[in-house]
CSV table of C-alpha atoms and ligand atoms in Angstrom, one decimal:
chain,number,residue,atom,x,y,z
A,142,MET,CA,-3.6,-33.3,7.5
A,143,SER,CA,-7.2,-34.0,8.4
A,144,ALA,CA,-10.2,-32.1,7.1
A,145,GLY,CA,-11.8,-29.9,9.7
A,146,ILE,CA,-13.8,-26.7,10.1
A,147,HIS,CA,-12.2,-23.9,8.1
A,148,ILE,CA,-11.7,-20.5,9.6
A,149,SER,CA,-12.4,-17.3,7.6
A,150,PRO,CA,-9.5,-15.9,5.4
A,151,ASP,CA,-10.3,-12.6,7.2
A,152,THR,CA,-9.3,-14.2,10.5
A,153,ILE,CA,-6.0,-15.5,9.0
A,154,ARG,CA,-5.3,-12.1,7.6
A,155,SER,CA,-5.9,-10.4,10.9
A,156,ARG,CA,-3.6,-12.8,12.7
A,157,PHE,CA,-0.9,-12.4,10.0
A,158,SER,CA,-1.1,-8.7,10.1
A,159,ALA,CA,-0.7,-8.7,13.9
A,160,ALA,CA,2.2,-11.1,13.7
A,161,MET,CA,3.9,-9.0,11.0
A,162,SER,CA,3.4,-5.9,13.1
A,163,ALA,CA,4.9,-7.5,16.2
A,164,MET,CA,7.9,-8.8,14.2
A,165,TYR,CA,8.5,-5.4,12.6
A,166,ARG,CA,8.2,-3.6,15.9
A,167,ASP,CA,10.9,-5.9,17.3
A,168,GLU,CA,13.2,-5.4,14.3
A,169,VAL,CA,12.6,-1.6,13.7
A,170,PRO,CA,12.0,0.1,17.1
A,171,ALA,CA,11.1,3.4,15.3
A,172,TYR,CA,8.0,1.7,13.9
A,173,GLY,CA,6.8,1.2,17.5
A,174,THR,CA,7.3,4.9,18.3
A,175,LEU,CA,5.4,5.8,15.1
A,176,MET,CA,2.5,3.5,16.1
A,177,ASP,CA,2.2,5.2,19.5
A,178,LEU,CA,2.4,8.7,17.9
A,179,VAL,CA,-0.3,7.7,15.4
A,180,ALA,CA,-2.6,6.2,18.0
A,181,GLY,CA,-2.3,9.4,20.1
A,182,VAL,CA,-3.1,11.7,17.2
A,183,ASN,CA,-6.0,9.5,16.1
A,184,ASP,CA,-7.5,9.7,19.6
A,185,GLU,CA,-7.1,13.5,19.7
A,186,THR,CA,-8.6,13.9,16.3
A,187,LEU,CA,-11.7,11.9,17.1
A,188,ALA,CA,-12.1,13.6,20.5
A,189,ALA,CA,-12.0,17.0,18.7
A,190,ASP,CA,-14.6,16.0,16.1
A,191,PRO,CA,-17.5,14.1,17.7
A,192,ALA,CA,-19.5,14.3,14.5
A,193,GLU,CA,-16.9,12.5,12.5
A,194,ARG,CA,-16.4,10.0,15.3
A,195,ALA,CA,-20.2,9.3,15.3
A,196,ARG,CA,-20.2,9.0,11.5
A,197,LEU,CA,-17.3,6.5,11.5
A,198,GLU,CA,-19.1,4.5,14.1
A,199,GLU,CA,-22.3,4.5,12.1
A,200,VAL,CA,-20.7,3.2,8.9
A,201,ASP,CA,-18.8,0.7,11.0
A,202,ASP,CA,-15.4,2.0,10.1
A,203,LEU,CA,-14.1,3.1,13.5
A,204,ALA,CA,-12.7,-0.2,14.7
A,205,ARG,CA,-10.6,-0.8,11.6
A,206,ILE,CA,-8.6,2.4,11.8
A,207,SER,CA,-6.3,1.5,14.7
A,208,GLU,CA,-5.8,-2.0,13.2
A,209,GLU,CA,-5.0,-0.6,9.8
A,210,ARG,CA,-1.7,-0.8,8.0
A,211,HIS,CA,0.0,-1.7,4.8
A,212,GLY,CA,3.4,-3.1,4.0
A,213,ALA,CA,5.6,-3.4,1.0
A,214,ILE,CA,7.9,-6.1,-0.5
A,215,ARG,CA,10.0,-6.3,-3.7
A,216,LEU,CA,10.2,-9.7,-5.5
A,217,GLY,CA,12.8,-10.9,-8.0
A,218,THR,CA,11.2,-13.4,-10.2
A,219,ALA,CA,7.9,-14.3,-11.9
A,220,GLU,CA,7.7,-17.5,-10.0
A,221,GLU,CA,8.0,-15.7,-6.7
A,222,LEU,CA,5.2,-13.4,-7.7
A,223,HIS,CA,3.1,-16.3,-8.7
A,224,ILE,CA,3.5,-18.1,-5.4
A,225,MET,CA,3.0,-14.8,-3.5
A,226,ARG,CA,-0.4,-14.4,-5.1
A,227,ARG,CA,-1.4,-17.9,-3.9
A,228,LEU,CA,0.0,-17.2,-0.4
A,229,PHE,CA,-2.0,-13.9,-0.1
A,230,ALA,CA,-5.2,-15.6,-1.5
A,231,VAL,CA,-5.1,-17.9,1.6
A,232,MET,CA,-5.7,-14.7,3.6
A,233,GLY,CA,-8.3,-13.2,1.3
A,234,MET,CA,-5.9,-10.8,-0.3
A,235,HIS,CA,-6.2,-10.3,-4.1
A,236,PRO,CA,-4.2,-8.3,-6.6
A,237,VAL,CA,-5.8,-4.9,-7.3
A,238,GLY,CA,-4.4,-2.3,-9.7
A,239,TYR,CA,-1.3,-2.2,-11.8
A,240,TYR,CA,1.4,0.4,-11.1
A,241,ASP,CA,4.2,1.1,-13.6
A,242,LEU,CA,7.0,2.7,-11.7
A,243,SER,CA,9.5,2.6,-14.5
A,244,GLU,CA,8.2,6.0,-15.7
A,245,ALA,CA,9.2,7.4,-12.3
A,246,GLY,CA,12.7,6.0,-12.5
A,247,VAL,CA,12.3,2.9,-10.5
A,248,PRO,CA,12.8,-0.4,-12.3
A,249,VAL,CA,9.7,-2.3,-11.0
A,250,HIS,CA,6.1,-2.8,-11.7
A,251,SER,CA,3.6,-3.5,-8.9
A,252,THR,CA,0.2,-4.4,-7.6
A,253,ALA,CA,-1.4,-4.3,-4.2
A,254,PHE,CA,-2.7,-7.5,-2.6
A,255,ARG,CA,-5.7,-6.5,-0.5
A,256,PRO,CA,-9.1,-7.6,0.7
A,257,VAL,CA,-11.8,-6.6,-1.7
A,258,GLY,CA,-15.3,-6.9,-0.3
A,259,ALA,CA,-16.8,-4.3,2.1
A,260,GLU,CA,-17.1,-6.9,4.9
A,261,ALA,CA,-13.6,-8.1,4.5
A,262,LEU,CA,-12.2,-4.6,4.5
A,263,LYS,CA,-14.1,-3.9,7.7
A,264,ARG,CA,-12.7,-7.0,9.4
A,265,ASN,CA,-9.1,-6.1,8.5
A,266,PRO,CA,-7.9,-4.0,5.6
A,267,PHE,CA,-4.3,-5.1,5.6
A,268,ARG,CA,-2.7,-4.8,2.2
A,269,VAL,CA,0.8,-5.3,0.8
A,270,PHE,CA,2.2,-3.2,-2.1
A,271,THR,CA,4.1,-5.8,-4.0
A,272,SER,CA,6.7,-5.0,-6.7
A,273,LEU,CA,8.5,-7.2,-9.2
A,274,LEU,CA,12.0,-6.2,-10.3
A,275,ARG,CA,12.3,-5.5,-14.0
A,276,LEU,CA,15.6,-7.1,-14.9
A,277,ASP,CA,14.8,-6.3,-18.5
A,278,LEU,CA,15.5,-2.6,-17.6
A,279,ILE,CA,19.1,-3.4,-16.6
A,280,GLU,CA,21.4,-2.4,-19.5
A,281,ASP,CA,24.5,-4.3,-18.6
A,282,ASP,CA,24.0,-7.8,-20.2
A,283,ALA,CA,26.5,-9.6,-18.0
A,284,LEU,CA,25.1,-8.0,-14.8
A,285,ARG,CA,21.5,-8.9,-15.9
A,286,ALA,CA,22.5,-12.5,-16.5
A,287,GLU,CA,24.3,-12.7,-13.1
A,288,ALA,CA,21.3,-11.1,-11.3
A,289,ALA,CA,18.9,-13.6,-13.0
A,290,ARG,CA,21.2,-16.5,-12.0
A,291,LEU,CA,21.3,-15.4,-8.3
A,292,LEU,CA,17.5,-14.9,-8.2
A,293,SER,CA,16.8,-18.3,-9.8
A,294,GLY,CA,18.8,-20.0,-7.1
A,295,ARG,CA,17.0,-18.6,-4.0
A,296,ARG,CA,14.0,-20.1,-2.3
A,297,ILE,CA,12.0,-17.5,-0.5
A,298,PHE,CA,9.2,-19.7,0.8
A,299,THR,CA,9.6,-22.4,3.5
A,300,ARG,CA,8.6,-26.0,2.5
A,301,GLY,CA,5.9,-25.8,5.3
A,302,CYS,CA,4.5,-22.7,3.8
A,303,LEU,CA,4.3,-24.1,0.3
A,304,ASP,CA,2.6,-27.3,1.6
A,305,LEU,CA,0.0,-25.2,3.5
A,306,ILE,CA,-0.8,-23.1,0.5
A,307,GLU,CA,-1.4,-26.3,-1.6
A,308,HIS,CA,-3.4,-27.7,1.2
A,309,ALA,CA,-5.6,-24.6,1.5
A,310,GLU,CA,-6.2,-24.6,-2.2
A,311,ALA,CA,-7.1,-28.3,-2.3
A,312,GLN,CA,-9.3,-28.2,0.8
A,313,GLY,CA,-10.8,-24.7,0.2
A,314,GLY,CA,-9.4,-23.3,3.4
A,315,LEU,CA,-7.5,-23.9,6.6
A,316,THR,CA,-8.5,-25.0,10.1
A,317,ASP,CA,-7.6,-23.0,13.1
A,318,ALA,CA,-4.5,-25.0,13.9
A,319,GLU,CA,-3.4,-25.1,10.2
A,320,ALA,CA,-3.8,-21.3,10.1
A,321,GLY,CA,-1.6,-20.9,13.1
A,322,ARG,CA,1.2,-22.9,11.4
A,323,PHE,CA,0.6,-21.0,8.1
A,324,VAL,CA,1.1,-17.6,9.8
A,325,THR,CA,4.3,-18.8,11.4
A,326,GLU,CA,5.6,-20.3,8.2
A,327,ALA,CA,4.5,-17.4,5.9
A,328,LEU,CA,6.1,-14.8,8.2
A,329,GLU,CA,9.5,-16.3,7.5
A,330,THR,CA,9.4,-15.0,4.0
A,331,PHE,CA,9.1,-11.4,5.2
A,332,ARG,CA,11.8,-11.5,7.9
A,333,TRP,CA,15.0,-9.5,7.6
A,334,GLN,CA,18.0,-11.8,7.0
A,335,PRO,CA,21.3,-10.2,7.6
A,336,HIS,CA,23.3,-12.9,5.7
A,337,ALA,CA,23.5,-11.7,2.1
A,338,ASN,CA,23.4,-14.0,-0.9
A,339,VAL,CA,26.4,-12.3,-2.5
A,340,GLY,CA,29.9,-11.0,-1.7
A,341,HIS,CA,30.5,-7.3,-1.2
A,342,ASP,CA,31.9,-6.8,-4.8
A,343,MET,CA,28.7,-8.2,-6.3
A,344,TYR,CA,26.6,-6.1,-4.0
A,345,ARG,CA,28.5,-3.0,-5.1
A,346,ARG,CA,28.0,-3.8,-8.8
A,347,LEU,CA,24.3,-4.4,-8.3
A,348,HIS,CA,24.1,-1.2,-6.1
A,349,ASP,CA,25.8,0.8,-8.8
A,350,ALA,CA,23.3,-0.4,-11.4
A,351,HIS,CA,20.4,0.7,-9.1
A,352,ARG,CA,20.1,0.5,-5.3
A,353,LEU,CA,16.8,-1.3,-5.6
A,354,ILE,CA,18.4,-4.0,-7.7
A,355,ALA,CA,20.9,-4.6,-4.9
A,356,ASP,CA,18.1,-4.6,-2.3
A,357,VAL,CA,16.3,-7.4,-4.2
A,358,VAL,CA,19.1,-9.5,-5.6
A,359,SER,CA,21.6,-9.5,-2.7
A,360,PHE,CA,19.3,-11.1,-0.1
A,361,LYS,CA,17.7,-14.4,0.7
A,362,GLY,CA,14.2,-13.1,0.8
A,363,PRO,CA,11.8,-10.1,0.2
A,364,HIS,CA,12.1,-8.6,3.7
A,365,ILE,CA,9.1,-6.4,4.5
A,366,ASN,CA,10.6,-2.9,3.9
A,367,HIS,CA,8.0,-0.9,5.8
A,368,LEU,CA,4.7,-1.1,7.6
A,369,THR,CA,2.4,1.9,7.5
A,370,PRO,CA,-0.2,2.7,10.1
A,371,ARG,CA,-3.2,4.9,9.0
A,372,THR,CA,-3.6,8.3,10.7
A,373,LEU,CA,-6.5,10.6,10.7
A,374,ASP,CA,-4.2,13.7,10.7
A,375,ILE,CA,-1.0,13.3,8.8
A,376,ASP,CA,0.1,16.9,9.2
A,377,LYS,CA,0.0,16.6,13.0
A,378,VAL,CA,2.0,13.3,13.0
A,379,GLN,CA,4.6,14.8,10.5
A,380,ALA,CA,5.0,17.8,12.7
A,381,ARG,CA,5.5,15.7,15.9
A,382,MET,CA,7.9,13.2,14.5
A,383,PRO,CA,11.2,15.1,15.2
A,384,ALA,CA,10.3,15.5,18.9
A,385,ARG,CA,10.1,11.7,19.0
A,386,GLY,CA,13.5,11.3,17.4
A,387,ILE,CA,12.2,10.5,13.9
A,388,THR,CA,13.2,12.6,10.8
A,389,PRO,CA,10.4,12.6,8.3
A,390,LYS,CA,10.9,12.9,4.5
A,391,ALA,CA,10.8,16.5,3.3
A,392,VAL,CA,7.2,16.7,1.9
A,393,VAL,CA,4.0,14.7,2.3
A,394,GLU,CA,3.2,12.9,-1.0
A,395,GLY,CA,-0.2,13.2,-2.6
A,396,PRO,CA,-2.8,16.0,-2.3
A,397,PRO,CA,-2.5,18.9,0.0
A,398,THR,CA,-4.3,19.4,3.3
A,399,ARG,CA,-8.0,19.7,2.7
A,400,LYS,CA,-11.4,19.8,4.6
A,401,CYS,CA,-12.5,16.7,2.6
A,402,PRO,CA,-9.5,14.3,2.2
A,403,ILE,CA,-9.1,12.7,-1.2
A,404,LEU,CA,-7.1,9.6,-2.2
A,405,LEU,CA,-4.0,9.1,-0.1
A,406,ARG,CA,-1.4,11.3,1.6
A,407,GLN,CA,1.8,9.6,2.8
A,408,THR,CA,5.1,10.5,4.4
A,409,SER,CA,8.0,8.3,5.5
A,410,PHE,CA,11.1,8.4,7.6
A,411,LYS,CA,14.5,7.4,6.2
A,412,ALA,CA,15.7,3.8,5.9
A,413,LEU,CA,17.9,2.4,8.6
A,414,GLU,CA,21.5,1.6,7.9
A,415,GLU,CA,21.7,-2.0,9.0
A,416,PRO,CA,24.6,-4.4,9.5
A,417,VAL,CA,24.9,-7.0,6.8
A,418,LEU,CA,27.2,-10.0,6.4
A,419,PHE,CA,28.5,-10.4,2.9
A,420,ARG,CA,29.8,-13.7,1.6
A,421,ALA,CA,33.6,-13.9,1.6
A,422,GLY,CA,34.5,-17.5,0.5
A,423,GLU,CA,33.7,-19.7,3.5
A,424,ASP,CA,33.5,-16.7,5.7
A,425,TRP,CA,31.5,-13.5,6.2
A,426,GLN,CA,32.5,-9.9,5.8
A,427,GLU,CA,30.7,-7.1,7.7
A,428,GLY,CA,29.0,-4.4,5.8
A,429,SER,CA,25.8,-2.4,5.7
A,430,HIS,CA,22.7,-1.8,3.7
A,431,THR,CA,19.8,0.6,4.0
A,432,ALA,CA,16.5,-1.2,3.5
A,433,ARG,CA,13.8,-0.7,6.0
A,434,PHE,CA,11.9,2.4,6.8
A,435,GLY,CA,8.7,3.7,8.3
A,436,GLU,CA,5.7,5.4,6.7
A,437,ILE,CA,2.3,6.8,7.7
A,438,GLU,CA,-0.7,7.4,5.6
A,439,GLN,CA,-4.0,9.3,5.7
A,440,ARG,CA,-6.8,7.9,3.4
A,441,GLY,CA,-9.6,9.9,1.8
A,442,VAL,CA,-12.3,9.4,-0.7
A,443,ALA,CA,-11.8,7.3,-3.8
A,444,LEU,CA,-12.0,9.4,-7.0
A,445,THR,CA,-13.8,8.6,-10.2
A,446,PRO,CA,-11.8,8.6,-13.5
A,447,LYS,CA,-12.9,12.2,-13.9
A,448,GLY,CA,-11.7,13.1,-10.4
A,449,ARG,CA,-8.5,11.2,-10.8
A,450,ALA,CA,-7.8,13.0,-14.1
A,451,LEU,CA,-8.2,16.3,-12.3
A,452,TYR,CA,-5.9,15.1,-9.5
A,453,ASP,CA,-3.3,14.0,-12.0
A,454,ARG,CA,-3.5,17.3,-13.9
A,455,LEU,CA,-3.1,19.5,-10.8
A,456,LEU,CA,-0.3,17.4,-9.4
A,457,SER,CA,1.7,17.5,-12.6
A,458,GLN,CA,1.0,21.2,-12.9
A,459,THR,CA,2.6,21.6,-9.5
A,460,ARG,CA,5.5,19.3,-10.2
A,461,ARG,CA,6.4,21.1,-13.4
A,462,ARG,CA,7.0,24.2,-11.2
A,463,TRP,CA,8.7,22.5,-8.2
A,464,ARG,CA,10.2,19.0,-8.0
A,465,PRO,CA,10.5,18.3,-4.3
A,466,ALA,CA,14.2,18.0,-3.4
A,467,ALA,CA,15.2,15.3,-0.9
A,468,ASP,CA,17.0,17.7,1.3
A,469,GLY,CA,13.8,19.7,1.9
A,470,SER,CA,15.3,22.9,0.4
A,471,ASN,CA,12.2,23.7,-1.6
A,472,ALA,CA,9.6,22.0,0.5
A,473,SER,CA,7.7,25.1,1.4
A,474,GLU,CA,7.6,26.3,-2.2
A,475,TYR,CA,6.3,22.9,-3.3
A,476,MET,CA,3.6,22.7,-0.7
A,477,ALA,CA,2.5,26.3,-1.4
A,478,ALA,CA,2.3,25.6,-5.2
A,479,LEU,CA,0.4,22.3,-4.5
A,480,THR,CA,-2.1,24.1,-2.3
A,481,GLU,CA,-2.6,26.8,-4.9
A,482,ALA,CA,-3.1,24.3,-7.7
A,483,PHE,CA,-5.6,22.3,-5.7
A,484,ALA,CA,-7.8,25.3,-5.1
A,485,ALA,CA,-9.3,24.1,-8.4
A,486,PHE,CA,-10.5,20.8,-6.7
A,487,PRO,CA,-13.9,21.2,-5.0
A,488,ASP,CA,-13.5,20.7,-1.3
A,489,ASP,CA,-17.0,19.9,0.0
A,490,TRP,CA,-18.8,16.5,-0.1
A,491,ALA,CA,-21.8,17.8,-1.9
A,492,SER,CA,-19.8,19.2,-4.9
A,493,LEU,CA,-17.5,16.1,-5.0
A,494,ARG,CA,-20.6,14.0,-5.4
A,495,ALA,CA,-22.7,16.2,-7.6
A,496,GLU,CA,-19.8,16.8,-10.0
A,497,GLY,CA,-19.0,13.0,-10.3
A,498,LEU,CA,-15.5,13.5,-8.9
A,499,ALA,CA,-15.6,10.9,-6.1
A,500,TYR,CA,-17.4,7.7,-5.1
A,501,PHE,CA,-19.9,7.4,-2.4
A,502,THR,CA,-22.1,4.7,-0.8
A,503,TYR,CA,-25.8,5.5,-0.3
A,504,ALA,CA,-28.1,4.5,2.5
A,505,PRO,CA,-31.7,5.3,3.2
A,506,THR,CA,-32.4,7.5,6.3
A,507,GLU,CA,-35.1,6.8,8.9
A,508,LYS,CA,-36.9,9.8,7.5
A,509,GLY,CA,-36.7,8.4,4.0
A,510,LEU,CA,-37.9,4.9,5.0
A,511,ALA,CA,-40.9,6.5,6.7
A,512,ALA,CA,-41.8,8.6,3.7
A,513,GLY,CA,-40.9,6.1,0.8
A,514,ALA,CA,-39.3,7.0,-2.5
A,515,GLY,CA,-42.5,7.4,-4.4
A,516,GLY,CA,-40.7,7.6,-7.8
A,517,LYS,CA,-38.5,10.6,-6.8
A,518,ASP,CA,-35.1,10.8,-8.4
A,519,LEU,CA,-31.8,10.6,-6.6
A,520,GLU,CA,-31.2,14.3,-6.3
A,521,THR,CA,-34.6,15.0,-4.9
A,522,LEU,CA,-34.2,12.1,-2.4
A,523,ILE,CA,-30.9,13.6,-1.2
A,524,ALA,CA,-32.3,17.1,-1.1
A,525,GLN,CA,-35.2,15.9,1.0
A,526,GLY,CA,-33.0,14.0,3.4
A,527,ALA,CA,-34.3,10.6,2.4
A,528,LEU,CA,-30.8,9.3,1.4
A,529,ARG,CA,-27.5,9.8,3.0
A,530,TYR,CA,-24.2,9.4,1.3
A,531,ASP,CA,-20.7,8.6,2.7
A,532,PRO,CA,-17.3,8.7,1.0
A,533,ILE,CA,-15.9,5.4,-0.1
A,534,ILE,CA,-12.4,5.2,1.3
A,535,TYR,CA,-9.6,4.9,-1.3
A,536,GLU,CA,-8.0,1.5,-0.6
A,537,ASP,CA,-5.3,1.6,-3.2
A,538,PHE,CA,-2.0,3.5,-4.0
A,539,LEU,CA,-0.7,6.3,-6.2
A,540,PRO,CA,2.2,5.7,-8.6
A,541,VAL,CA,3.7,9.2,-8.2
A,542,SER,CA,3.5,9.0,-4.5
A,543,ALA,CA,4.9,5.4,-4.5
A,544,ALA,CA,7.8,6.6,-6.6
A,545,GLY,CA,8.4,9.4,-4.0
A,546,ILE,CA,8.4,6.9,-1.2
A,547,PHE,CA,10.8,4.6,-3.1
A,548,GLN,CA,13.0,7.5,-3.9
A,549,SER,CA,13.1,9.0,-0.4
A,550,ASN,CA,14.7,5.9,1.0
A,551,LEU,CA,16.8,4.9,-1.9
A,552,GLY,CA,18.3,8.3,-2.1
A,553,ASP,CA,18.0,11.0,-4.8
A,554,ASP,CA,20.7,9.5,-6.9
A,555,ALA,CA,18.5,6.5,-7.4
A,556,ALA,CA,16.3,8.4,-9.8
A,557,GLN,CA,17.3,7.2,-13.3
A,558,ASP,CA,15.7,7.5,-16.6
A,559,PHE,CA,14.0,4.3,-17.8
A,560,ALA,CA,11.9,4.4,-20.9
A,561,ALA,CA,8.3,4.3,-19.6
A,562,SER,CA,7.3,0.8,-20.4
A,563,PRO,CA,4.1,-0.3,-18.8
A,564,SER,CA,3.7,-4.0,-19.2
A,565,GLN,CA,0.6,-5.0,-17.5
A,566,ARG,CA,0.1,-8.1,-19.7
A,567,ARG,CA,3.5,-9.4,-18.8
A,568,PHE,CA,2.9,-8.7,-15.2
A,569,GLU,CA,-0.4,-10.5,-15.2
A,570,ALA,CA,1.1,-13.5,-17.0
A,571,ASP,CA,3.8,-13.7,-14.3
A,572,LEU,CA,1.2,-13.3,-11.6
A,573,GLY,CA,-1.0,-16.0,-13.1
A,574,ALA,CA,-4.1,-13.8,-12.8
A,575,ALA,CA,-5.6,-10.5,-14.0
A,576,VAL,CA,-5.5,-7.6,-11.5
A,577,LEU,CA,-8.8,-6.1,-10.5
A,578,ASN,CA,-9.4,-2.6,-12.0
A,579,GLU,CA,-9.9,-0.4,-9.0
A,580,PHE,CA,-12.2,2.1,-10.7
A,581,ASP,CA,-14.6,-0.6,-11.9
A,582,HIS,CA,-14.6,-1.9,-8.3
A,583,TYR,CA,-15.5,1.4,-6.6
A,584,ALA,CA,-18.1,2.1,-9.2
A,585,ALA,CA,-19.7,-1.3,-8.6
A,586,VAL,CA,-19.8,-0.7,-4.8
A,587,GLN,CA,-21.4,2.7,-5.3
A,588,CYS,CA,-23.9,1.3,-7.8
A,589,ALA,CA,-24.9,-1.6,-5.5
A,590,SER,CA,-25.5,0.7,-2.5
A,591,LEU,CA,-27.6,3.0,-4.6
A,592,ASP,CA,-29.7,0.1,-5.9
A,593,ALA,CA,-30.2,-1.4,-2.5
A,594,SER,CA,-31.2,2.0,-1.1
A,595,LEU,CA,-33.7,2.7,-3.7
A,596,LYS,CA,-35.3,-0.7,-3.3
A,597,ALA,CA,-35.4,-0.2,0.5
A,598,LEU,CA,-37.1,3.2,0.0
A,599,ASP,CA,-39.6,1.5,-2.3
A,600,GLY,CA,-40.3,-1.0,0.4
A,601,LEU,CA,-38.9,-3.8,-1.7
A,602,ALA,CA,-36.1,-4.8,0.6
A,603,ALA,CA,-36.2,-8.0,2.6
B,966,LIG,C1,7.1,0.5,-2.1
B,966,LIG,C2,6.8,1.9,-2.1
B,966,LIG,C3,5.3,2.2,-2.4
B,966,LIG,C4,3.5,3.2,-1.0
B,966,LIG,O1,2.9,3.3,0.1
B,966,LIG,O2,3.2,4.0,-2.0
B,966,LIG,C5,4.5,2.2,-1.1
B,966,LIG,C6,8.5,0.1,-1.8
B,966,LIG,O3,9.3,1.0,-1.4
B,966,LIG,O4,8.8,-1.1,-1.9
B,966,LIG,O5,4.6,1.4,-0.2
B,967,LIG,NI1,4.0,2.3,1.6
């Protein structure tokens, strides 16, 4: 391969995200329906709120919204996780956050691969929630050994993909033509493959241990299990799903409806029952598996550790009273209790900022630049209209919500008790890198914008 001009990892990510979306739309038609529904609701929401539309345009966030989506995969081994990190790095996606799902009854721990810098996020915020199966949480020794043996024998990356990852690392990037090949090769890893790695009996045993274990161990690769577009009004999309032939899960995960959205709200529709071919000697035996589903999300402001602690407290207060049942039988009680609990969470931007509950970026206004800062403090500058502040969007995930999403398509019976056993160090050793702490990152973004604003007001900026 010859050296040439490298294209931006952001461009590779945009192409990959578009290719993944097209593939998923082909494989799971309901995803296409959901995309149409979301696009329609987003247009309506913006048309009804010209001020918000103008603000999004001003902070340069409007374009990314219709492009925006996340996906999720589940990996089986440390080696797969390690290579996956290198694959995503080619596209400018890095591991952010550590999520221990064992305490929520799902035998995995996870991170999110995503772009990190403001510019990269604006170009394309595509992210992938990536879980690693915790075989150490399987109690049956024989089954654990068999699962490990099956996983060690599979190869989830094509030779071409591995070569291009190495090439990108050695050369510091990929040319346009190489990137085209990389996207094609990398996509293979995420494709649904109906030919299972196991016979039906083995699938049953794995499934009986935990449905998630069967989903990872029985197949040749980590099929993308959902792709999630971002909506500006999740309640509206949820309400309109049935008319489009889609049955949403019973409750929206995350905070309740608010004037000022915080963190992340998510809802999904049930996994499809798909035909699978199980091994039967030299032959194949027909069967089925539920794996792939659809989800939508609405993103709000990132919370500080103080805000997050309040969020966690109000959420667990609610869930102590009502644990949402999968059949929706207590959905209205749960939502009412959630709304009631969250009355304690301030719902205007000024309080969220002043009380240090959420992160914001700062920017000098025209008026401020004309007048100068003149040694005034932050609060005075804001009160005088010299500084504006805008919410920093939460780009990450929530463990309780993620568990709810896992659970809703694995079935209620999939909730099992595992001892909570966060194991971030182990995860990072397998990954071959530390994960970025999301709070540190949001705090640094806020701080940098404030510094730059104050300098600009002092007339010190370039
Ligand atoms: C991942 C579930 C978590 C989210 O949006 O919280 C997730 C999975 O089911 O593999 O995607
Ligand atoms: Ni998701």
